[in-house]
PDB file of C-alpha atoms in Angstrom:
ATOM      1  CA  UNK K   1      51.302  60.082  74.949  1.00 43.00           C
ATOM      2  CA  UNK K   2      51.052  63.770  75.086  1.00 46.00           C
ATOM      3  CA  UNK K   3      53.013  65.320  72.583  1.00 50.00           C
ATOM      4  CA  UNK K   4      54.825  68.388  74.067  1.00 50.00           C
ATOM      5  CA  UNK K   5      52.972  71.520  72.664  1.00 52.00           C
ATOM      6  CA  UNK K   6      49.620  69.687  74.891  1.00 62.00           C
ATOM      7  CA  UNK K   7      51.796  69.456  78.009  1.00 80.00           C
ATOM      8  CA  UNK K   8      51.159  71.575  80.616  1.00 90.00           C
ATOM      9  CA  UNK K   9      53.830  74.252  81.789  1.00 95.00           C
ATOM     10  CA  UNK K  10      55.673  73.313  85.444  1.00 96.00           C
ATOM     11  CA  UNK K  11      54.647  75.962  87.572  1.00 96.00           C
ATOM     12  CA  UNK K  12      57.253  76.763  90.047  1.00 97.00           C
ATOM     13  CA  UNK K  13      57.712  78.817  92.830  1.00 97.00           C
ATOM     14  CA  UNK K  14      61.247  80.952  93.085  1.00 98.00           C
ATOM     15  CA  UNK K  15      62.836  81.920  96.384  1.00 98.00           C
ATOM     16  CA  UNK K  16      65.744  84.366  96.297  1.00 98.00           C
ATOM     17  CA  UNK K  17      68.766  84.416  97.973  1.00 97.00           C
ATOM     18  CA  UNK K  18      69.517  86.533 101.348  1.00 96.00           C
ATOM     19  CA  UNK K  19      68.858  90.375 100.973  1.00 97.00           C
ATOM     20  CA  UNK K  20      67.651  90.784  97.610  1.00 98.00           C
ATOM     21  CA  UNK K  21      64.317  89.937  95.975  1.00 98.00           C
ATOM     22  CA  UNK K  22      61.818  88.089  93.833  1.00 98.00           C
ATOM     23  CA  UNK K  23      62.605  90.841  91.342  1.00 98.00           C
ATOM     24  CA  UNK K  24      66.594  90.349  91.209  1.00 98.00           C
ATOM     25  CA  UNK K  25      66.084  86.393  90.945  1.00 98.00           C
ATOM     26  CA  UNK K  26      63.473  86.844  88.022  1.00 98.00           C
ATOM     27  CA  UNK K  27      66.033  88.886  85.971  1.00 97.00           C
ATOM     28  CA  UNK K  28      68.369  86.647  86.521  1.00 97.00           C
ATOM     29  CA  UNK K  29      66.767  83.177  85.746  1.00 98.00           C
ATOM     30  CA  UNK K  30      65.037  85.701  82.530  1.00 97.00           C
ATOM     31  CA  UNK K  31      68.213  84.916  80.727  1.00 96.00           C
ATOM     32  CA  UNK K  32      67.923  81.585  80.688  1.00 97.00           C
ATOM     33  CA  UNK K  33      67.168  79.957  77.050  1.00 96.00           C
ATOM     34  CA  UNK K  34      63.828  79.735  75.518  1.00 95.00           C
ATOM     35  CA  UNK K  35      63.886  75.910  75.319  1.00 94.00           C
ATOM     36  CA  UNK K  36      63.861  75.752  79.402  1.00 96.00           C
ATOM     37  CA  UNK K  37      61.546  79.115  79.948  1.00 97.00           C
ATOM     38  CA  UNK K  38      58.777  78.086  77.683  1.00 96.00           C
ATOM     39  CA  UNK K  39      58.040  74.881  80.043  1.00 96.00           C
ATOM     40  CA  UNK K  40      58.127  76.977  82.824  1.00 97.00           C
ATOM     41  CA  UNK K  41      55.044  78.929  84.661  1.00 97.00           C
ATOM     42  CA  UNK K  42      58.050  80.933  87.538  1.00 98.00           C
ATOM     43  CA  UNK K  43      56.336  83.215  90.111  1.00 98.00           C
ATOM     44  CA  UNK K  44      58.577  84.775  92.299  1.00 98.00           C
ATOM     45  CA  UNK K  45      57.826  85.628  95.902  1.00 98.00           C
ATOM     46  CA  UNK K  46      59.671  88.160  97.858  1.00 98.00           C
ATOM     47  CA  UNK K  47      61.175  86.867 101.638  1.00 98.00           C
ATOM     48  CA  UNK K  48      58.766  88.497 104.380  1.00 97.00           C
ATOM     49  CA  UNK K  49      61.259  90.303 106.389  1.00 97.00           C
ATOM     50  CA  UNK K  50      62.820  93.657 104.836  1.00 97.00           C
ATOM     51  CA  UNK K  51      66.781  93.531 104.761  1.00 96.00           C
ATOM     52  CA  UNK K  52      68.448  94.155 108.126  1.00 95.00           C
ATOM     53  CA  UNK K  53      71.708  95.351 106.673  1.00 94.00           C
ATOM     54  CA  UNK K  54      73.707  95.769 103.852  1.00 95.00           C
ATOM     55  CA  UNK K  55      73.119  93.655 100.537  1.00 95.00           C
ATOM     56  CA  UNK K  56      76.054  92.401  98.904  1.00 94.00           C
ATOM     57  CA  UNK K  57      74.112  93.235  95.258  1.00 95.00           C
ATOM     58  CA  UNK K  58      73.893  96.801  96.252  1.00 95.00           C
ATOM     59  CA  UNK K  59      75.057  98.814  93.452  1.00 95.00           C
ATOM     60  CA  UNK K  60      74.259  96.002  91.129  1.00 94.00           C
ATOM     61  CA  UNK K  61      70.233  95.465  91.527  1.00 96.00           C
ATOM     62  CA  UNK K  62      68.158  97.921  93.026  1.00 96.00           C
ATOM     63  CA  UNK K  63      66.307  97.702  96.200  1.00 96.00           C
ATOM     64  CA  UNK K  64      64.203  96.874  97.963  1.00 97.00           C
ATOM     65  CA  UNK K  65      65.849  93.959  99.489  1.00 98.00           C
ATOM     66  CA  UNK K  66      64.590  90.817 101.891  1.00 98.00           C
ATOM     67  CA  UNK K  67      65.508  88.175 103.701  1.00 97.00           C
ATOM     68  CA  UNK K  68      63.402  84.937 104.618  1.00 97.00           C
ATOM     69  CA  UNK K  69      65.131  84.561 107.971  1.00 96.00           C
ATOM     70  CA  UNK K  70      67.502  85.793 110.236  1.00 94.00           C
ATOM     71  CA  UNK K  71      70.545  83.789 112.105  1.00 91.00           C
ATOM     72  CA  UNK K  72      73.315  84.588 114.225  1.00 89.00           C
ATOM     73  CA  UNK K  73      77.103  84.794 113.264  1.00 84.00           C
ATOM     74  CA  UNK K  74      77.676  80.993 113.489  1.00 85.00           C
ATOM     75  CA  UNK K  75      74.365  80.228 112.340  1.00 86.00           C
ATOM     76  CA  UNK K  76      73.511  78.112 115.509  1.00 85.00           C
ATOM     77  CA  UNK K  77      70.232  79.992 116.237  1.00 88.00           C
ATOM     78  CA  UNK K  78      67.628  81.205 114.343  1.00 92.00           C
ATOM     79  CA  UNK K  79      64.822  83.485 114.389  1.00 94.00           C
ATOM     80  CA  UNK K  80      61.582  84.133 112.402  1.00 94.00           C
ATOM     81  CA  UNK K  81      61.941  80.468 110.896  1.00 93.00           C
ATOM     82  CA  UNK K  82      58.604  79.305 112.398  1.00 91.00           C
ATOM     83  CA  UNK K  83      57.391  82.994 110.722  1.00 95.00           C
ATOM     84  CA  UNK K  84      58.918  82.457 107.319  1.00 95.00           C
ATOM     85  CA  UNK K  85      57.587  78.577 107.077  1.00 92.00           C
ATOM     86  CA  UNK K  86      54.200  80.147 107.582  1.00 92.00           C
ATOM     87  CA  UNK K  87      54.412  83.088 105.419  1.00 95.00           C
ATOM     88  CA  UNK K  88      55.146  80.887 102.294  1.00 94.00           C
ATOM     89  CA  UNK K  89      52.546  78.244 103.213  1.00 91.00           C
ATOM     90  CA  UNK K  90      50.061  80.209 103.643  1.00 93.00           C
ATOM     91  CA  UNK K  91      51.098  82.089  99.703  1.00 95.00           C
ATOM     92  CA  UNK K  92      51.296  78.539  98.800  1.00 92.00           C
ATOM     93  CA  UNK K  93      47.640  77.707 100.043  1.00 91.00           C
ATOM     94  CA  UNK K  94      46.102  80.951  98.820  1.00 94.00           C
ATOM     95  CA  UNK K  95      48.286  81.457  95.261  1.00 95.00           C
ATOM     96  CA  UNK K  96      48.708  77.267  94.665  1.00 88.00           C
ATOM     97  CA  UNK K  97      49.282  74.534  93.337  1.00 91.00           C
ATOM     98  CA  UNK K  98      52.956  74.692  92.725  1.00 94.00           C
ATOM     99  CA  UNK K  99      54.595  71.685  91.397  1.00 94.00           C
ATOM    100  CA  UNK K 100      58.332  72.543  92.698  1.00 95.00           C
ATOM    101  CA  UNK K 101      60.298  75.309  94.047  1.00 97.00           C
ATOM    102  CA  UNK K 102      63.134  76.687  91.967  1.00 98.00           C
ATOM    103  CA  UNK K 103      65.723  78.543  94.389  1.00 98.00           C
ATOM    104  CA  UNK K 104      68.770  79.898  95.084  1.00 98.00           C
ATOM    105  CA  UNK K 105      71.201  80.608  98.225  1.00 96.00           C
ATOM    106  CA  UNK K 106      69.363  81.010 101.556  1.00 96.00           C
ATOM    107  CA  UNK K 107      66.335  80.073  99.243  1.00 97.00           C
ATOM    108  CA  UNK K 108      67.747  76.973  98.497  1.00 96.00           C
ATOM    109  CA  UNK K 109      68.355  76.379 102.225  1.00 95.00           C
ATOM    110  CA  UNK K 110      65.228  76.721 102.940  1.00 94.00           C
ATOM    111  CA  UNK K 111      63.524  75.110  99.889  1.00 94.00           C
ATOM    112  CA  UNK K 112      65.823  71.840 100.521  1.00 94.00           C
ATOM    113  CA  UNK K 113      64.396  71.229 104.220  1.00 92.00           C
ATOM    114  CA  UNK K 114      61.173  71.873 102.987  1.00 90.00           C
ATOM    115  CA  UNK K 115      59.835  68.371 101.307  1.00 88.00           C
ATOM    116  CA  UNK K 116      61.033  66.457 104.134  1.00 84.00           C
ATOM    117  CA  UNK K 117      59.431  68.723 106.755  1.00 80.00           C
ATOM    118  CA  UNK K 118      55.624  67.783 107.719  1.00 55.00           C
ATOM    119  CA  UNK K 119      53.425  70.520 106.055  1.00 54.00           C
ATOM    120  CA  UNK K 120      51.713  71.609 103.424  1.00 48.00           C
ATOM    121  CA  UNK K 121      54.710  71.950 101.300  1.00 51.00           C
ATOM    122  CA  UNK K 122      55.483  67.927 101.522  1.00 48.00           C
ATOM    123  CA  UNK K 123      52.962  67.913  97.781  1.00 76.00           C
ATOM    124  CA  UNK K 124      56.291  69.718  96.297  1.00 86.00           C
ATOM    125  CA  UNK K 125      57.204  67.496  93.664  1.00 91.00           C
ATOM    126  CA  UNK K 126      60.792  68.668  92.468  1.00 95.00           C
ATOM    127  CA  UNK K 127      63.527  71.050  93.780  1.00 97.00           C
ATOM    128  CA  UNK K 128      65.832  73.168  91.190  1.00 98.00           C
ATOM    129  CA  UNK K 129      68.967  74.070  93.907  1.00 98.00           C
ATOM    130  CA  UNK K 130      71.457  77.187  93.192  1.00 98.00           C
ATOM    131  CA  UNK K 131      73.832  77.662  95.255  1.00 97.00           C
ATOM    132  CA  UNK K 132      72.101  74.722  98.186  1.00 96.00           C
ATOM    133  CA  UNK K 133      73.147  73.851 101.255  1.00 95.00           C
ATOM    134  CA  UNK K 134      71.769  71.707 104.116  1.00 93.00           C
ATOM    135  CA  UNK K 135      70.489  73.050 107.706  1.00 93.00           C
ATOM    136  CA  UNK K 136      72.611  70.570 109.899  1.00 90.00           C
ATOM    137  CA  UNK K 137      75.776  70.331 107.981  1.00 83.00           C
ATOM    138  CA  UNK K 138      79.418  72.020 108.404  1.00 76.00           C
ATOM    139  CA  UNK K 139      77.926  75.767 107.786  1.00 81.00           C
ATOM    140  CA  UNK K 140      74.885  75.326 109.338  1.00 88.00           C
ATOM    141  CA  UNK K 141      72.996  74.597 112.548  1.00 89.00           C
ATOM    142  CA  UNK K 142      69.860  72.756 112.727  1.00 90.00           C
ATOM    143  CA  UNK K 143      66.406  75.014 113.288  1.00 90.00           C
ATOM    144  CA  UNK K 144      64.218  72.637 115.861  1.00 88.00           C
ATOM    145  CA  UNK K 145      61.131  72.818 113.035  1.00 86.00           C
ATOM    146  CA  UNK K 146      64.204  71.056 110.876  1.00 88.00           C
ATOM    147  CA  UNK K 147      65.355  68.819 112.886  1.00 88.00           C
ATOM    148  CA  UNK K 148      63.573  65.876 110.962  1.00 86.00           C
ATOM    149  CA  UNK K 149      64.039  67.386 107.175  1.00 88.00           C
ATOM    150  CA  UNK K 150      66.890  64.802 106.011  1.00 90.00           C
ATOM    151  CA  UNK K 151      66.277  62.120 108.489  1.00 88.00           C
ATOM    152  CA  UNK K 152      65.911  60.252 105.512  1.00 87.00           C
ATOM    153  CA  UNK K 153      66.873  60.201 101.800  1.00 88.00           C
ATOM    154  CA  UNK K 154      64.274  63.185 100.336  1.00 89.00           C
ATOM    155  CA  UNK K 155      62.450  60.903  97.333  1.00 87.00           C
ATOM    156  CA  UNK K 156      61.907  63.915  95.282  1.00 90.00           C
ATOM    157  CA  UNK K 157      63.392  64.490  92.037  1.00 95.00           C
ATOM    158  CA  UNK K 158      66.109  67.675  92.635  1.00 97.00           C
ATOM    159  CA  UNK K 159      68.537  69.388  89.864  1.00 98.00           C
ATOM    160  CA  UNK K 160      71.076  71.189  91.877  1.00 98.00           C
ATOM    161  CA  UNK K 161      73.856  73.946  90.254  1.00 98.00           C
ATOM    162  CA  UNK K 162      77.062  73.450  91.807  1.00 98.00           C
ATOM    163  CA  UNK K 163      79.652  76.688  91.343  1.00 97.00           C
ATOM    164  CA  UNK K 164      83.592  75.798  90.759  1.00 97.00           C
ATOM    165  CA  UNK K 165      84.058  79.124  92.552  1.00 97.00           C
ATOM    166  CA  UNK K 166      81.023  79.181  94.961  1.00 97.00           C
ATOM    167  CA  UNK K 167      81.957  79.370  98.586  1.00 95.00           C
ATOM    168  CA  UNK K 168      79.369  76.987  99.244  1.00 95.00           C
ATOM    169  CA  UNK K 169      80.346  74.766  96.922  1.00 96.00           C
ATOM    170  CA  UNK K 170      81.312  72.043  99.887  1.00 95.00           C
ATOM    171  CA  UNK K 171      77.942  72.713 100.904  1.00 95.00           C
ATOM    172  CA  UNK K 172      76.107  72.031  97.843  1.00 97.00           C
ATOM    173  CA  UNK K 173      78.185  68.876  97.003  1.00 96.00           C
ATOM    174  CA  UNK K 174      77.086  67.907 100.580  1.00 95.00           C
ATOM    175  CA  UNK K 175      73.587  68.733 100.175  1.00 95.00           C
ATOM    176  CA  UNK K 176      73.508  66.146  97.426  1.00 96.00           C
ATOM    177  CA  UNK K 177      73.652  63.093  99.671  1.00 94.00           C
ATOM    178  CA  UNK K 178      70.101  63.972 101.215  1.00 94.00           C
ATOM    179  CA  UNK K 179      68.442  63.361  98.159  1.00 94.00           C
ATOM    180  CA  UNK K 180      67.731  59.962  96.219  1.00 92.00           C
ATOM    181  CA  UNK K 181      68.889  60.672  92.355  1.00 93.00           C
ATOM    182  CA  UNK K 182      70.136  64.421  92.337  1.00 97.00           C
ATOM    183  CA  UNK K 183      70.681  65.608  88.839  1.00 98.00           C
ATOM    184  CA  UNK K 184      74.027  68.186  88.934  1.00 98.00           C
ATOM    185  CA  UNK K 185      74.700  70.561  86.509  1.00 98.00           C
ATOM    186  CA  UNK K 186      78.202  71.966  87.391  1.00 97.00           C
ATOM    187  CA  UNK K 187      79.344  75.477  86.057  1.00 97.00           C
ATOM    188  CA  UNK K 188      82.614  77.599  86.512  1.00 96.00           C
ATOM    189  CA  UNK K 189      81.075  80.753  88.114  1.00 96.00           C
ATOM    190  CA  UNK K 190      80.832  81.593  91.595  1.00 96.00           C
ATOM    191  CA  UNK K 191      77.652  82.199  94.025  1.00 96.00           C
ATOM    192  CA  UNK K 192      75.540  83.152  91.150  1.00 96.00           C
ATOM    193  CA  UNK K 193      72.224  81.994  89.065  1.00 96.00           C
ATOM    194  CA  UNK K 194      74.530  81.191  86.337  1.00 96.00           C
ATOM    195  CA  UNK K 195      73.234  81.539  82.414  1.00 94.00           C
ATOM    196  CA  UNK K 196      72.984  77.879  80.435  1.00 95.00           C
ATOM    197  CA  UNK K 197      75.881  76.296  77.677  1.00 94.00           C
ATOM    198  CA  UNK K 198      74.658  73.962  75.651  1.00 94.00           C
ATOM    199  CA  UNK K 199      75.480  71.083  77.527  1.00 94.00           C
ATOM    200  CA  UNK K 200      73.363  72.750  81.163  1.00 96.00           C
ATOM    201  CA  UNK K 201      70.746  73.636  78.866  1.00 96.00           C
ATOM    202  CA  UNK K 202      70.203  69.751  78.015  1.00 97.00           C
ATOM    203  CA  UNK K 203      70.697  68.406  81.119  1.00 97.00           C
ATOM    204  CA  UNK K 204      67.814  70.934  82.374  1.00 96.00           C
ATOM    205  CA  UNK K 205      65.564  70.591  79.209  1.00 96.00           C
ATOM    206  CA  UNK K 206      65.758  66.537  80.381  1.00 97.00           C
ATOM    207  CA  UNK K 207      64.918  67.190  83.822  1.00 97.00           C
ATOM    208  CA  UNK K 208      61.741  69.464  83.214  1.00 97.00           C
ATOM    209  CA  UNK K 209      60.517  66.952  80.673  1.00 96.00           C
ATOM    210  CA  UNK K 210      60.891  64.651  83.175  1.00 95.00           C
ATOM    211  CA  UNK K 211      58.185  66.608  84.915  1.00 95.00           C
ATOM    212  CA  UNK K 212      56.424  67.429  82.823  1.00 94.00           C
ATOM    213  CA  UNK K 213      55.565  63.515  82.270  1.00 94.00           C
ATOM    214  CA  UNK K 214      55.207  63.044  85.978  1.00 90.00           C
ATOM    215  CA  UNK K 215      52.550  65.841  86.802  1.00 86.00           C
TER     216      UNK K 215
END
């Protein structure tokens, strides 16, 4: 068996939440603890569309901001879904392999549907969720490309952040029925990439060496 210094670093790619960036997601998962970072290979890609209004980390991060999709007030329809699906394959093809995505908010939306959707993104091998949620459940409609994602249990190995104070909380305890063995980590913050205690830190440390044996 490989011992670990001869094992090869995950390399993942990170999708940000809605209206902010690559940038903003980086600095935030940058504070994370050496033990987890120096397994990691993260590249983070910005969404394709520029912000259509106001981000709610204005003030706090800088701009520029994006977003990877669009959706009405009830999230019932959606546009530029068949664009963004397209815009990270094709990064994907041209910037790839990845081994898993690592994502948060409408990232993690999006990153969930993806292993059970038929494309080029089905050779994902793990999903890191912050913040998750499921296209199809209470929040959200269904986008037609989707409609298939979690017609059955996704057999991909997923560690998913659940916030005490997260107003999608619901949603990411919901999220964790579409997938076969979902590790949880569960912190007190709200809709954040929250920073790792000692007890996160070894659940995550577990689940990347996990990995790092499978790929």
């Amino acid at each position: 068996m490989e011992d670990h210094e001869s094992q090869r670093k995950v390399r993942i790619l990170c999708l940000h939440g809605f209206r902010t960036s690559g940038e903003i997601l980086k600095q935030l998962v940058l504070r994370w603890p050496e033990p987890v970072l120096q397994k990691l290979e993260l590249v983070f890609l910005d969404g394709p569309f520029p912000a259509q209004g106001r981000s709610d980390v204005e003030g706090i991060f800088d701009p520029p901001y994006f977003e990877w999709f669009q959706a009405n007030e009830e999230f019932t329809e959606y546009t530029n879904f068949e664009e963004c699906l397209a815009y990270i394959e094709d990064y994907m093809l041209k910037n790839g392999p990845f081994d898993g995505f690592l994502s948060f908010s409408q990232g993690a939306i999006l990153a969930a549907a993806l292993p059970g959707m038929q494309a080029q993104v089905d050779k994902i091998k793990f999903l890191i969720e912050i913040s998750g949620a499921k296209f199809g459940e209470n929040r959200f409609g269904m986008p037609k490309l989707a409609s298939n994602a979690f017609s059955k249990p996704i057999d991909c190995p997923s560690l998913h952040f659940i916030g005490e104070k997260d107003f999608m909380k619901a949603e990411s305890i919901a999220l964790l029925e579409a997938f076969q063995d979902p590790v949880v980590i569960h912190h007190p913050r709200g809709h954040t990439v929250p920073k790792l205690d000692d007890y996160s830190l070894e659940i995550m440390v577990n689940f990347i060496d996990t990995i790092q044996r499978m790929i």
